PDB file of C-alpha atoms in Angstrom:
ATOM      1  CA  UNK A1047     -13.008 -20.229 -25.721  1.00  0.00           C
ATOM      2  CA  UNK A1048     -14.431 -16.288 -26.405  1.00  0.00           C
ATOM      3  CA  UNK A1049     -12.761 -13.668 -24.815  1.00  0.00           C
ATOM      4  CA  UNK A1050     -14.034 -12.194 -21.544  1.00  0.00           C
ATOM      5  CA  UNK A1051     -15.737  -9.514 -21.788  1.00  0.00           C
ATOM      6  CA  UNK A1052     -13.770  -6.212 -21.408  1.00  0.00           C
ATOM      7  CA  UNK A1053     -15.506  -4.950 -18.104  1.00  0.00           C
ATOM      8  CA  UNK A1054     -13.966  -8.355 -16.399  1.00  0.00           C
ATOM      9  CA  UNK A1055     -11.196  -5.914 -16.326  1.00  0.00           C
ATOM     10  CA  UNK A1056     -11.953  -3.002 -15.056  1.00  0.00           C
ATOM     11  CA  UNK A1057      -9.874  -1.309 -11.785  1.00  0.00           C
ATOM     12  CA  UNK A1058     -12.102   1.346  -9.803  1.00  0.00           C
ATOM     13  CA  UNK A1059      -8.118   2.723  -7.698  1.00  0.00           C
ATOM     14  CA  UNK A1060      -9.247   3.770  -4.618  1.00  0.00           C
ATOM     15  CA  UNK A1061      -6.389   6.329  -2.722  1.00  0.00           C
ATOM     16  CA  UNK A1062      -8.462   5.051   0.804  1.00  0.00           C
ATOM     17  CA  UNK A1063      -7.779   8.658   2.620  1.00  0.00           C
ATOM     18  CA  UNK A1064      -9.476  10.501   0.069  1.00  0.00           C
ATOM     19  CA  UNK A1065     -12.282   8.787  -1.556  1.00  0.00           C
ATOM     20  CA  UNK A1066     -15.007   8.032   1.406  1.00  0.00           C
ATOM     21  CA  UNK A1067     -14.573   8.797   5.676  1.00  0.00           C
ATOM     22  CA  UNK A1068     -17.039   6.391   6.298  1.00  0.00           C
ATOM     23  CA  UNK A1069     -16.349   5.938  10.025  1.00  0.00           C
ATOM     24  CA  UNK A1070     -15.140   9.026  12.168  1.00  0.00           C
ATOM     25  CA  UNK A1071     -13.928   6.603  15.133  1.00  0.00           C
ATOM     26  CA  UNK A1072     -10.487   6.468  12.829  1.00  0.00           C
ATOM     27  CA  UNK A1073     -10.105   9.931  12.449  1.00  0.00           C
ATOM     28  CA  UNK A1074      -8.060  11.190  14.759  1.00  0.00           C
ATOM     29  CA  UNK A1075      -7.102  14.543  13.887  1.00  0.00           C
ATOM     30  CA  UNK A1076      -7.872  15.359  10.188  1.00  0.00           C
ATOM     31  CA  UNK A1077      -8.377  18.880   8.142  1.00  0.00           C
ATOM     32  CA  UNK A1078     -10.284  18.424   4.814  1.00  0.00           C
ATOM     33  CA  UNK A1079      -8.640  22.074   3.999  1.00  0.00           C
ATOM     34  CA  UNK A1080      -4.801  20.902   3.705  1.00  0.00           C
ATOM     35  CA  UNK A1081      -3.979  19.048   1.023  1.00  0.00           C
ATOM     36  CA  UNK A1082      -0.960  17.357   3.196  1.00  0.00           C
ATOM     37  CA  UNK A1083      -3.306  16.162   5.752  1.00  0.00           C
ATOM     38  CA  UNK A1084      -4.779  13.422   6.738  1.00  0.00           C
ATOM     39  CA  UNK A1085      -8.468  13.261   5.232  1.00  0.00           C
ATOM     40  CA  UNK A1086     -10.279  11.029   7.170  1.00  0.00           C
ATOM     41  CA  UNK A1087     -11.466   8.455   4.144  1.00  0.00           C
ATOM     42  CA  UNK A1088     -11.049   4.560   5.092  1.00  0.00           C
ATOM     43  CA  UNK A1089     -12.505   1.178   4.623  1.00  0.00           C
ATOM     44  CA  UNK A1090     -16.049   1.656   5.665  1.00  0.00           C
ATOM     45  CA  UNK A1091     -16.313   4.301   3.777  1.00  0.00           C
ATOM     46  CA  UNK A1092     -15.031   2.265   0.216  1.00  0.00           C
ATOM     47  CA  UNK A1093     -17.989  -0.447   1.525  1.00  0.00           C
ATOM     48  CA  UNK A1094     -20.649   2.337   2.029  1.00  0.00           C
ATOM     49  CA  UNK A1095     -19.995   2.995  -1.607  1.00  0.00           C
ATOM     50  CA  UNK A1096     -19.407  -0.485  -3.528  1.00  0.00           C
ATOM     51  CA  UNK A1097     -22.980  -0.382  -4.802  1.00  0.00           C
ATOM     52  CA  UNK A1098     -21.996   3.011  -6.845  1.00  0.00           C
ATOM     53  CA  UNK A1099     -18.646   1.516  -8.032  1.00  0.00           C
ATOM     54  CA  UNK A1100     -20.945  -1.710  -8.802  1.00  0.00           C
ATOM     55  CA  UNK A1101     -23.045   0.090 -10.546  1.00  0.00           C
ATOM     56  CA  UNK A1102     -20.098   2.184 -12.620  1.00  0.00           C
ATOM     57  CA  UNK A1103     -19.305  -2.053 -14.578  1.00  0.00           C
ATOM     58  CA  UNK A1104     -16.260  -2.174 -12.723  1.00  0.00           C
ATOM     59  CA  UNK A1105     -14.888  -5.550 -11.988  1.00  0.00           C
ATOM     60  CA  UNK A1106     -12.124  -4.582  -9.026  1.00  0.00           C
ATOM     61  CA  UNK A1107     -11.087  -2.449  -6.367  1.00  0.00           C
ATOM     62  CA  UNK A1108      -7.800  -1.593  -5.893  1.00  0.00           C
ATOM     63  CA  UNK A1109      -6.621  -0.043  -2.722  1.00  0.00           C
ATOM     64  CA  UNK A1110      -3.785   2.325  -2.513  1.00  0.00           C
ATOM     65  CA  UNK A1111      -1.494   1.068   0.791  1.00  0.00           C
ATOM     66  CA  UNK A1112      -3.326   0.150   4.102  1.00  0.00           C
ATOM     67  CA  UNK A1113      -0.758  -0.919   6.147  1.00  0.00           C
ATOM     68  CA  UNK A1114       0.584  -0.201   9.590  1.00  0.00           C
ATOM     69  CA  UNK A1115       2.367   3.382   8.173  1.00  0.00           C
ATOM     70  CA  UNK A1116       3.686   7.003   8.968  1.00  0.00           C
ATOM     71  CA  UNK A1117       1.036   9.069  10.174  1.00  0.00           C
ATOM     72  CA  UNK A1118       3.212  12.817   9.997  1.00  0.00           C
ATOM     73  CA  UNK A1119       4.641  14.959   7.849  1.00  0.00           C
ATOM     74  CA  UNK A1120       7.120  14.299   6.417  1.00  0.00           C
ATOM     75  CA  UNK A1121       8.348  17.776   6.320  1.00  0.00           C
ATOM     76  CA  UNK A1122       5.509  20.079   4.502  1.00  0.00           C
ATOM     77  CA  UNK A1123       5.260  16.196   2.831  1.00  0.00           C
ATOM     78  CA  UNK A1124       1.846  14.185   4.182  1.00  0.00           C
ATOM     79  CA  UNK A1125       1.629  10.510   4.703  1.00  0.00           C
ATOM     80  CA  UNK A1126      -1.962  10.132   4.065  1.00  0.00           C
ATOM     81  CA  UNK A1127      -1.692   8.530   0.817  1.00  0.00           C
ATOM     82  CA  UNK A1128       0.407   5.963   2.459  1.00  0.00           C
ATOM     83  CA  UNK A1129       3.214   4.350   0.971  1.00  0.00           C
ATOM     84  CA  UNK A1130       5.662   5.044   3.611  1.00  0.00           C
ATOM     85  CA  UNK A1131       5.132   1.997   5.424  1.00  0.00           C
ATOM     86  CA  UNK A1132       6.254   0.676   8.722  1.00  0.00           C
ATOM     87  CA  UNK A1133       5.424  -2.750   8.442  1.00  0.00           C
ATOM     88  CA  UNK A1134       2.929  -5.686   6.526  1.00  0.00           C
ATOM     89  CA  UNK A1135       1.401  -7.019   9.434  1.00  0.00           C
ATOM     90  CA  UNK A1136      -1.477  -4.646  10.536  1.00  0.00           C
ATOM     91  CA  UNK A1137      -3.930  -2.066   9.184  1.00  0.00           C
ATOM     92  CA  UNK A1138      -3.169   1.154   9.542  1.00  0.00           C
ATOM     93  CA  UNK A1139      -5.309   2.054  12.906  1.00  0.00           C
ATOM     94  CA  UNK A1140      -6.996   5.529  10.862  1.00  0.00           C
ATOM     95  CA  UNK A1141      -7.964   2.953   7.760  1.00  0.00           C
ATOM     96  CA  UNK A1142     -10.277   0.007  10.409  1.00  0.00           C
ATOM     97  CA  UNK A1143      -9.348  -3.669  11.182  1.00  0.00           C
ATOM     98  CA  UNK A1144      -8.841  -6.628   9.797  1.00  0.00           C
ATOM     99  CA  UNK A1145     -12.604  -6.694  10.226  1.00  0.00           C
ATOM    100  CA  UNK A1146     -13.508  -4.396   8.342  1.00  0.00           C
ATOM    101  CA  UNK A1147     -11.430  -5.701   5.597  1.00  0.00           C
ATOM    102  CA  UNK A1148     -12.930  -9.035   5.956  1.00  0.00           C
ATOM    103  CA  UNK A1149     -16.553  -7.088   5.529  1.00  0.00           C
ATOM    104  CA  UNK A1150     -15.261  -5.620   2.149  1.00  0.00           C
ATOM    105  CA  UNK A1151     -13.903  -8.876   1.024  1.00  0.00           C
ATOM    106  CA  UNK A1152     -16.688 -10.950   1.536  1.00  0.00           C
ATOM    107  CA  UNK A1153     -19.246  -7.738   0.233  1.00  0.00           C
ATOM    108  CA  UNK A1154     -16.842  -7.925  -3.028  1.00  0.00           C
ATOM    109  CA  UNK A1155     -16.933 -11.313  -3.237  1.00  0.00           C
ATOM    110  CA  UNK A1156     -21.001 -11.182  -2.826  1.00  0.00           C
ATOM    111  CA  UNK A1157     -20.921  -9.037  -6.213  1.00  0.00           C
ATOM    112  CA  UNK A1158     -18.257 -10.948  -7.876  1.00  0.00           C
ATOM    113  CA  UNK A1159     -15.922  -8.600  -8.098  1.00  0.00           C
ATOM    114  CA  UNK A1160     -12.667  -9.318  -7.182  1.00  0.00           C
ATOM    115  CA  UNK A1161      -9.844  -7.377  -4.212  1.00  0.00           C
ATOM    116  CA  UNK A1162      -6.572  -5.712  -5.508  1.00  0.00           C
ATOM    117  CA  UNK A1163      -4.540  -4.207  -2.485  1.00  0.00           C
ATOM    118  CA  UNK A1164      -1.141  -2.271  -2.946  1.00  0.00           C
ATOM    119  CA  UNK A1165       1.952  -4.342  -1.684  1.00  0.00           C
ATOM    120  CA  UNK A1166       5.007  -1.636  -0.627  1.00  0.00           C
ATOM    121  CA  UNK A1167       8.322  -3.919  -1.485  1.00  0.00           C
ATOM    122  CA  UNK A1168      10.609  -1.643  -2.471  1.00  0.00           C
ATOM    123  CA  UNK A1169      10.925   0.198   0.707  1.00  0.00           C
ATOM    124  CA  UNK A1170       9.928   1.487   4.039  1.00  0.00           C
ATOM    125  CA  UNK A1171       8.786   5.074   6.044  1.00  0.00           C
ATOM    126  CA  UNK A1172      11.486   7.117   6.753  1.00  0.00           C
ATOM    127  CA  UNK A1173      11.227   6.177  10.352  1.00  0.00           C
ATOM    128  CA  UNK A1174      10.675   2.206   9.900  1.00  0.00           C
ATOM    129  CA  UNK A1175      11.472   0.914  13.178  1.00  0.00           C
ATOM    130  CA  UNK A1176      12.695  -2.022  11.947  1.00  0.00           C
ATOM    131  CA  UNK A1177      15.476   0.802  10.384  1.00  0.00           C
ATOM    132  CA  UNK A1178      16.733   0.431  14.124  1.00  0.00           C
ATOM    133  CA  UNK A1179      16.311  -3.033  14.693  1.00  0.00           C
ATOM    134  CA  UNK A1180      16.632  -4.721  10.919  1.00  0.00           C
ATOM    135  CA  UNK A1181      19.939  -2.644   9.445  1.00  0.00           C
ATOM    136  CA  UNK A1182      20.768  -5.275   7.464  1.00  0.00           C
ATOM    137  CA  UNK A1183      17.796  -5.178   5.594  1.00  0.00           C
ATOM    138  CA  UNK A1184      18.667  -2.207   3.733  1.00  0.00           C
ATOM    139  CA  UNK A1185      20.879  -0.510   1.142  1.00  0.00           C
ATOM    140  CA  UNK A1186      23.730   1.736   2.213  1.00  0.00           C
ATOM    141  CA  UNK A1187      23.590   3.621  -0.513  1.00  0.00           C
ATOM    142  CA  UNK A1188      22.219   7.572  -0.825  1.00  0.00           C
ATOM    143  CA  UNK A1189      19.186   8.382  -3.282  1.00  0.00           C
ATOM    144  CA  UNK A1190      19.143   7.364  -7.042  1.00  0.00           C
ATOM    145  CA  UNK A1191      20.732  10.188  -9.553  1.00  0.00           C
ATOM    146  CA  UNK A1192      20.851   8.135 -12.787  1.00  0.00           C
ATOM    147  CA  UNK A1193      17.313   7.233 -13.687  1.00  0.00           C
ATOM    148  CA  UNK A1194      18.935   4.761 -16.308  1.00  0.00           C
ATOM    149  CA  UNK A1195      21.536   3.697 -14.461  1.00  0.00           C
ATOM    150  CA  UNK A1196      19.789  -0.157 -13.719  1.00  0.00           C
ATOM    151  CA  UNK A1197      22.256  -0.651 -10.661  1.00  0.00           C
ATOM    152  CA  UNK A1198      21.203   2.777  -8.954  1.00  0.00           C
ATOM    153  CA  UNK A1199      17.483   2.369  -9.892  1.00  0.00           C
ATOM    154  CA  UNK A1200      17.711  -1.113  -7.705  1.00  0.00           C
ATOM    155  CA  UNK A1201      19.713  -0.477  -4.857  1.00  0.00           C
ATOM    156  CA  UNK A1202      19.459   3.156  -4.241  1.00  0.00           C
ATOM    157  CA  UNK A1203      16.549   4.681  -3.354  1.00  0.00           C
ATOM    158  CA  UNK A1204      14.212   6.477  -4.445  1.00  0.00           C
ATOM    159  CA  UNK A1205      13.336  10.221  -3.021  1.00  0.00           C
ATOM    160  CA  UNK A1206      14.929   9.913  -0.437  1.00  0.00           C
ATOM    161  CA  UNK A1207      13.403   6.259   0.813  1.00  0.00           C
ATOM    162  CA  UNK A1208      15.046   3.693   2.523  1.00  0.00           C
ATOM    163  CA  UNK A1209      15.370   0.812   0.032  1.00  0.00           C
ATOM    164  CA  UNK A1210      14.853  -3.029   1.037  1.00  0.00           C
ATOM    165  CA  UNK A1211      17.699  -5.209  -0.104  1.00  0.00           C
ATOM    166  CA  UNK A1212      14.657  -7.991  -1.653  1.00  0.00           C
ATOM    167  CA  UNK A1213      17.723 -10.509  -1.771  1.00  0.00           C
ATOM    168  CA  UNK A1214      18.697 -10.557   1.829  1.00  0.00           C
ATOM    169  CA  UNK A1215      16.838 -13.648   2.461  1.00  0.00           C
ATOM    170  CA  UNK A1216      15.460 -12.153   5.782  1.00  0.00           C
ATOM    171  CA  UNK A1217      13.357 -10.008   3.859  1.00  0.00           C
ATOM    172  CA  UNK A1218      12.784 -12.338   0.798  1.00  0.00           C
ATOM    173  CA  UNK A1219      11.079 -14.372   3.544  1.00  0.00           C
ATOM    174  CA  UNK A1220       9.638 -11.709   4.936  1.00  0.00           C
ATOM    175  CA  UNK A1221       7.648 -10.517   2.218  1.00  0.00           C
ATOM    176  CA  UNK A1222       6.104 -14.056   1.184  1.00  0.00           C
ATOM    177  CA  UNK A1223       5.486 -14.870   4.744  1.00  0.00           C
ATOM    178  CA  UNK A1224       3.441 -11.556   5.096  1.00  0.00           C
ATOM    179  CA  UNK A1225       1.502 -11.372   1.313  1.00  0.00           C
ATOM    180  CA  UNK A1226       0.825 -15.705   1.555  1.00  0.00           C
ATOM    181  CA  UNK A1227      -1.356 -14.376   5.213  1.00  0.00           C
ATOM    182  CA  UNK A1228      -2.662 -11.667   3.485  1.00  0.00           C
ATOM    183  CA  UNK A1229      -3.891 -13.019   0.498  1.00  0.00           C
ATOM    184  CA  UNK A1230      -5.114 -16.330   2.741  1.00  0.00           C
ATOM    185  CA  UNK A1231      -6.939 -14.556   5.466  1.00  0.00           C
ATOM    186  CA  UNK A1232      -8.611 -11.850   3.219  1.00  0.00           C
ATOM    187  CA  UNK A1233      -9.811 -13.010   0.159  1.00  0.00           C
ATOM    188  CA  UNK A1234      -7.360 -11.361  -1.366  1.00  0.00           C
ATOM    189  CA  UNK A1235      -8.165 -11.804  -5.394  1.00  0.00           C
ATOM    190  CA  UNK A1236      -4.503  -9.569  -6.713  1.00  0.00           C
ATOM    191  CA  UNK A1237      -1.327  -7.631  -5.459  1.00  0.00           C
ATOM    192  CA  UNK A1238      -0.135  -3.941  -7.383  1.00  0.00           C
ATOM    193  CA  UNK A1239       3.372  -4.105  -6.474  1.00  0.00           C
ATOM    194  CA  UNK A1240       5.101  -0.780  -5.443  1.00  0.00           C
ATOM    195  CA  UNK A1241       7.845  -0.383  -6.640  1.00  0.00           C
ATOM    196  CA  UNK A1242       8.596  -3.244  -9.760  1.00  0.00           C
ATOM    197  CA  UNK A1243      10.997  -0.760 -11.954  1.00  0.00           C
ATOM    198  CA  UNK A1244      12.946  -0.091  -8.915  1.00  0.00           C
ATOM    199  CA  UNK A1245      13.288  -3.677  -7.941  1.00  0.00           C
ATOM    200  CA  UNK A1246      15.792  -6.898  -8.967  1.00  0.00           C
ATOM    201  CA  UNK A1247      13.692  -8.933 -11.460  1.00  0.00           C
ATOM    202  CA  UNK A1248      15.920 -12.049  -9.978  1.00  0.00           C
ATOM    203  CA  UNK A1249      14.634 -12.316  -6.667  1.00  0.00           C
TER     204      UNK A1249
END
């Protein structure tokens, strides 16, 4: 059997907030002059540029996290990247809504392209509501000091981010349920997991 063409594996990564502002109604406060502020990119902006991405030869689009998460800066650092998630149930309103994500998925399918989404399983944002409502979901540990220590890498905080205990049955069930729902509802073709290096391999 011949190998698939190389372009079948080409992936275009999109940091959604920094890509294209296709819907000004979801901007809230933006400041394109501030590298730590939100710049207004959203799912509509991705849809608007699919023809260009396809013409460049890419066969998959990988989105940075689009789930509901922190909105404000943490000290001087911005939340625009999406990795400070609060939950996996909903889309961050700055990026759009479920109907827009479905539209993006269908548009990619029509082009015989694939949709990959970033799923943050290792941690939540600093102010995620579940830190209060579900404290048992987290490791009660400090930040990683010895990055070569395999135990610290998995059970301690990455740069101070609250570390989720994936070995906890409720946490594992939550990830499984939410991921299954996203794949089924939006026709997601692939997942990029953040961050495998800091998660137990036996779960």
